[in-house]
Amino acid sequence: MLTFVALFVVFGSGVSALGCEKLWVQFENHCYYSNQMPFSQRKRFEKNRTNSAGMVEEIQLQWAPAQASCKRRGGYLVEIETKAENDFIKKLAQKVKKAPVWLGGTDAAKEGYWVWGSSGKPLTFVDWKKSENYRYGDEPNNYGEYGENCMQLSEYDDYNAWYDVRCQRFRGFICEKPAT
Ligand SMILES: [Ca+2]
Ligand SMILES: [Ca+2]
Ligand SMILES: [Ca+2]
């Protein structure tokens, strides 16, 4: 028992040495930032993000500007490698039921070939929405005249599965970066 406690202390302290900045939340060894934060936090955030021209950063962005916003924060649009991470991200999105949120997946470079946009890695875990309506088919369905090349969770089904949508839509977003 003492050995176990000692081991726990050693490993426990090793894990707790990794941390996240304010407004980022930790899961395993990464930090996550949701811009769908509660209003009380958002006010503080907006004050922090006010730029030299006095402009407040937009809360809802198109996919590429959302990726750029994550990069400015030292991260990238979230790249989901495991079911555990996916479950965590869904819960994070569900905390504030407001708007759909961008995830880091895209098939803009090659139709039907989905990768995580920042790392360029192909998807190893997927959670695409199964269709409840044969008219549209299962996601990703690249629906419509212009197709759909960016990945989101939707408030419409309580952030329960992934959809492809047009990258030009305005969404909240979740960033990821390694804990330090
Ligand atoms: Ca990840
Ligand atoms: Ca597509
Ligand atoms: Ca779709």
mmCIF file of C-alpha atoms and ligand atoms in Angstrom:
data_model
loop_
_atom_site.group_PDB
_atom_site.id
_atom_site.type_symbol
_atom_site.label_atom_id
_atom_site.label_comp_id
_atom_site.label_asym_id
_atom_site.label_seq_id
_atom_site.Cartn_x
_atom_site.Cartn_y
_atom_site.Cartn_z
ATOM 1 C CA MET A 1 0.000 0.000 0.000
ATOM 2 C CA LEU A 2 2.782 2.375 0.889
ATOM 3 C CA THR A 3 4.473 1.524 -2.389
ATOM 4 C CA PHE A 4 1.268 2.242 -4.225
ATOM 5 C CA VAL A 5 0.896 5.602 -2.470
ATOM 6 C CA ALA A 6 4.494 6.482 -3.231
ATOM 7 C CA LEU A 7 4.020 5.584 -6.892
ATOM 8 C CA PHE A 8 0.837 7.613 -6.996
ATOM 9 C CA VAL A 9 2.629 10.626 -5.562
ATOM 10 C CA VAL A 10 5.448 10.297 -8.086
ATOM 11 C CA PHE A 11 3.161 9.884 -11.085
ATOM 12 C CA GLY A 12 0.538 12.218 -9.700
ATOM 13 C CA SER A 13 3.022 15.039 -9.345
ATOM 14 C CA GLY A 14 4.344 14.286 -12.825
ATOM 15 C CA VAL A 15 0.876 14.752 -14.311
ATOM 16 C CA SER A 16 -0.021 17.806 -12.267
ATOM 17 C CA ALA A 17 3.183 19.482 -13.439
ATOM 18 C CA LEU A 18 1.449 19.862 -16.795
ATOM 19 C CA GLY A 19 -1.112 22.621 -16.851
ATOM 20 C CA CYS A 20 -3.193 24.951 -18.973
ATOM 21 C CA GLU A 21 -3.519 28.707 -19.191
ATOM 22 C CA LYS A 22 -6.564 30.502 -17.871
ATOM 23 C CA LEU A 23 -9.727 29.817 -19.927
ATOM 24 C CA TRP A 24 -8.195 26.582 -21.277
ATOM 25 C CA VAL A 25 -9.276 23.258 -19.791
ATOM 26 C CA GLN A 26 -7.096 20.183 -19.538
ATOM 27 C CA PHE A 27 -7.869 16.676 -20.771
ATOM 28 C CA GLU A 28 -5.035 14.163 -20.489
ATOM 29 C CA ASN A 29 -1.949 15.995 -21.770
ATOM 30 C CA HIS A 30 -3.658 18.608 -23.911
ATOM 31 C CA CYS A 31 -5.438 21.903 -23.269
ATOM 32 C CA TYR A 32 -8.685 22.975 -24.928
ATOM 33 C CA TYR A 33 -10.248 26.347 -25.453
ATOM 34 C CA SER A 34 -13.914 26.773 -26.363
ATOM 35 C CA ASN A 35 -14.937 30.201 -27.544
ATOM 36 C CA GLN A 36 -18.530 29.320 -26.615
ATOM 37 C CA MET A 37 -17.705 30.239 -23.073
ATOM 38 C CA PRO A 38 -20.278 31.493 -20.571
ATOM 39 C CA PHE A 39 -21.022 35.180 -20.791
ATOM 40 C CA SER A 40 -19.233 36.043 -17.532
ATOM 41 C CA GLN A 41 -16.034 34.541 -18.881
ATOM 42 C CA ARG A 42 -16.546 35.899 -22.338
ATOM 43 C CA LYS A 43 -16.587 39.488 -21.095
ATOM 44 C CA ARG A 44 -13.200 38.950 -19.540
ATOM 45 C CA PHE A 45 -12.055 37.230 -22.723
ATOM 46 C CA GLU A 46 -13.229 40.072 -24.928
ATOM 47 C CA LYS A 47 -11.379 42.570 -22.813
ATOM 48 C CA ASN A 48 -8.260 40.442 -23.149
ATOM 49 C CA ARG A 49 -8.657 40.111 -26.890
ATOM 50 C CA THR A 50 -9.357 43.756 -27.657
ATOM 51 C CA ASN A 51 -6.715 44.690 -30.223
ATOM 52 C CA SER A 52 -4.874 47.974 -30.747
ATOM 53 C CA ALA A 53 -7.721 49.290 -32.884
ATOM 54 C CA GLY A 54 -10.150 48.651 -30.034
ATOM 55 C CA MET A 55 -11.902 45.887 -31.973
ATOM 56 C CA VAL A 56 -13.157 42.795 -30.214
ATOM 57 C CA GLU A 57 -12.481 39.527 -31.968
ATOM 58 C CA GLU A 58 -15.516 37.915 -33.568
ATOM 59 C CA ILE A 59 -16.930 35.027 -31.560
ATOM 60 C CA GLN A 60 -18.222 33.196 -34.626
ATOM 61 C CA LEU A 61 -15.806 32.719 -37.481
ATOM 62 C CA GLN A 62 -15.490 30.881 -40.763
ATOM 63 C CA TRP A 63 -13.355 27.726 -40.599
ATOM 64 C CA ALA A 64 -10.067 29.173 -41.884
ATOM 65 C CA PRO A 65 -10.191 32.292 -39.654
ATOM 66 C CA ALA A 66 -11.107 30.024 -36.718
ATOM 67 C CA GLN A 67 -7.996 27.948 -37.465
ATOM 68 C CA ALA A 68 -5.999 31.193 -37.586
ATOM 69 C CA SER A 69 -7.516 32.297 -34.281
ATOM 70 C CA CYS A 70 -6.440 29.011 -32.656
ATOM 71 C CA LYS A 71 -2.937 29.465 -34.116
ATOM 72 C CA ARG A 72 -2.709 32.950 -32.593
ATOM 73 C CA ARG A 73 -3.443 31.261 -29.266
ATOM 74 C CA GLY A 74 -0.590 28.828 -29.817
ATOM 75 C CA GLY A 75 -2.852 25.951 -30.842
ATOM 76 C CA TYR A 76 -4.938 24.580 -33.694
ATOM 77 C CA LEU A 77 -8.575 23.663 -34.334
ATOM 78 C CA VAL A 78 -9.167 20.547 -32.258
ATOM 79 C CA GLU A 79 -7.965 17.267 -33.789
ATOM 80 C CA ILE A 80 -9.782 14.291 -32.291
ATOM 81 C CA GLU A 81 -7.753 11.087 -32.219
ATOM 82 C CA THR A 82 -9.667 8.928 -29.732
ATOM 83 C CA LYS A 83 -13.175 8.198 -28.490
ATOM 84 C CA ALA A 84 -12.159 9.511 -25.057
ATOM 85 C CA GLU A 85 -11.086 12.833 -26.553
ATOM 86 C CA ASN A 86 -14.258 12.943 -28.658
ATOM 87 C CA ASP A 87 -16.444 12.381 -25.576
ATOM 88 C CA PHE A 88 -14.582 15.145 -23.766
ATOM 89 C CA ILE A 89 -15.020 17.577 -26.672
ATOM 90 C CA LYS A 90 -18.756 16.880 -26.892
ATOM 91 C CA LYS A 91 -19.151 17.597 -23.183
ATOM 92 C CA LEU A 92 -17.155 20.787 -23.554
ATOM 93 C CA ALA A 93 -19.407 21.925 -26.403
ATOM 94 C CA GLN A 94 -22.549 20.981 -24.463
ATOM 95 C CA LYS A 95 -21.592 23.269 -21.593
ATOM 96 C CA VAL A 96 -22.826 26.256 -23.509
ATOM 97 C CA LYS A 97 -25.682 25.478 -25.823
ATOM 98 C CA LYS A 98 -25.460 28.230 -28.311
ATOM 99 C CA ALA A 99 -24.108 27.613 -31.760
ATOM 100 C CA PRO A 100 -22.400 24.952 -33.840
ATOM 101 C CA VAL A 101 -18.639 24.659 -33.344
ATOM 102 C CA TRP A 102 -15.814 23.974 -35.767
ATOM 103 C CA LEU A 103 -13.586 20.958 -35.364
ATOM 104 C CA GLY A 104 -10.235 20.675 -37.146
ATOM 105 C CA GLY A 105 -11.232 18.222 -39.905
ATOM 106 C CA THR A 106 -11.378 19.187 -43.571
ATOM 107 C CA ASP A 107 -11.483 17.591 -47.028
ATOM 108 C CA ALA A 108 -10.950 20.871 -48.874
ATOM 109 C CA ALA A 109 -7.648 19.732 -50.415
ATOM 110 C CA LYS A 110 -9.088 16.525 -51.872
ATOM 111 C CA GLU A 111 -12.802 15.771 -51.889
ATOM 112 C CA GLY A 112 -13.694 12.826 -49.668
ATOM 113 C CA TYR A 113 -10.203 12.564 -48.196
ATOM 114 C CA TRP A 114 -10.611 13.880 -44.655
ATOM 115 C CA VAL A 115 -7.590 15.071 -42.720
ATOM 116 C CA TRP A 116 -6.993 17.112 -39.588
ATOM 117 C CA GLY A 117 -6.187 20.523 -41.029
ATOM 118 C CA SER A 118 -3.253 21.584 -38.883
ATOM 119 C CA SER A 119 -1.306 18.302 -38.663
ATOM 120 C CA GLY A 120 -2.439 17.010 -42.071
ATOM 121 C CA LYS A 121 -3.012 13.582 -40.526
ATOM 122 C CA PRO A 122 -5.847 11.373 -41.837
ATOM 123 C CA LEU A 123 -8.672 10.588 -39.414
ATOM 124 C CA THR A 124 -8.029 7.505 -37.280
ATOM 125 C CA PHE A 125 -11.278 7.788 -35.309
ATOM 126 C CA VAL A 126 -14.568 9.035 -36.766
ATOM 127 C CA ASP A 127 -17.961 9.960 -35.373
ATOM 128 C CA TRP A 128 -19.937 11.107 -38.406
ATOM 129 C CA LYS A 129 -23.662 11.671 -37.984
ATOM 130 C CA LYS A 130 -25.814 8.821 -39.250
ATOM 131 C CA SER A 131 -28.673 10.157 -41.283
ATOM 132 C CA GLU A 132 -32.129 10.311 -39.795
ATOM 133 C CA ASN A 133 -33.394 11.397 -43.171
ATOM 134 C CA TYR A 134 -32.653 9.565 -46.433
ATOM 135 C CA ARG A 135 -32.942 12.750 -48.378
ATOM 136 C CA TYR A 136 -29.603 13.998 -47.105
ATOM 137 C CA GLY A 137 -27.761 10.703 -46.432
ATOM 138 C CA ASP A 138 -25.139 10.006 -43.792
ATOM 139 C CA GLU A 139 -22.552 12.632 -43.015
ATOM 140 C CA PRO A 140 -20.208 13.591 -44.520
ATOM 141 C CA ASN A 141 -22.546 14.123 -47.471
ATOM 142 C CA ASN A 142 -20.789 17.039 -49.209
ATOM 143 C CA TYR A 143 -24.289 18.416 -49.608
ATOM 144 C CA GLY A 144 -25.304 21.068 -52.079
ATOM 145 C CA GLU A 145 -24.007 22.801 -55.162
ATOM 146 C CA TYR A 146 -20.812 24.042 -53.498
ATOM 147 C CA GLY A 147 -20.119 20.932 -51.428
ATOM 148 C CA GLU A 148 -19.120 20.829 -47.777
ATOM 149 C CA ASN A 149 -15.478 20.570 -46.736
ATOM 150 C CA CYS A 150 -15.252 21.477 -43.045
ATOM 151 C CA MET A 151 -16.163 19.556 -39.896
ATOM 152 C CA GLN A 152 -18.483 20.713 -37.128
ATOM 153 C CA LEU A 153 -20.481 19.656 -34.115
ATOM 154 C CA SER A 154 -24.033 20.995 -34.117
ATOM 155 C CA GLU A 155 -26.181 22.365 -31.322
ATOM 156 C CA TYR A 156 -29.061 20.968 -33.392
ATOM 157 C CA ASP A 157 -28.421 17.443 -32.038
ATOM 158 C CA ASP A 158 -26.736 18.560 -28.805
ATOM 159 C CA TYR A 159 -23.216 18.251 -30.265
ATOM 160 C CA ASN A 160 -23.667 14.526 -30.653
ATOM 161 C CA ALA A 161 -21.827 13.710 -33.897
ATOM 162 C CA TRP A 162 -19.761 15.218 -36.688
ATOM 163 C CA TYR A 163 -21.128 16.919 -39.797
ATOM 164 C CA ASP A 164 -19.486 18.349 -42.874
ATOM 165 C CA VAL A 165 -20.718 21.839 -43.721
ATOM 166 C CA ARG A 166 -19.576 24.710 -45.913
ATOM 167 C CA CYS A 167 -16.338 26.227 -44.576
ATOM 168 C CA GLN A 168 -17.717 29.729 -45.138
ATOM 169 C CA ARG A 169 -20.320 29.371 -42.425
ATOM 170 C CA PHE A 170 -19.810 31.229 -39.157
ATOM 171 C CA ARG A 171 -19.319 29.004 -36.133
ATOM 172 C CA GLY A 172 -17.904 28.872 -32.657
ATOM 173 C CA PHE A 173 -14.763 26.775 -32.399
ATOM 174 C CA ILE A 174 -12.612 24.662 -30.099
ATOM 175 C CA CYS A 175 -8.832 24.967 -30.060
ATOM 176 C CA GLU A 176 -6.299 22.437 -28.760
ATOM 177 C CA LYS A 177 -2.670 22.607 -27.766
ATOM 178 C CA PRO A 178 -0.284 20.509 -25.677
ATOM 179 C CA ALA A 179 -0.332 21.115 -21.927
ATOM 180 C CA THR A 180 2.883 22.694 -20.684
HETATM 181 CA CA CA B 1 -6.215 15.814 -30.098
HETATM 182 CA CA CA B 2 -16.303 17.642 -49.011
HETATM 183 CA CA CA B 3 -23.193 17.674 -44.463
#
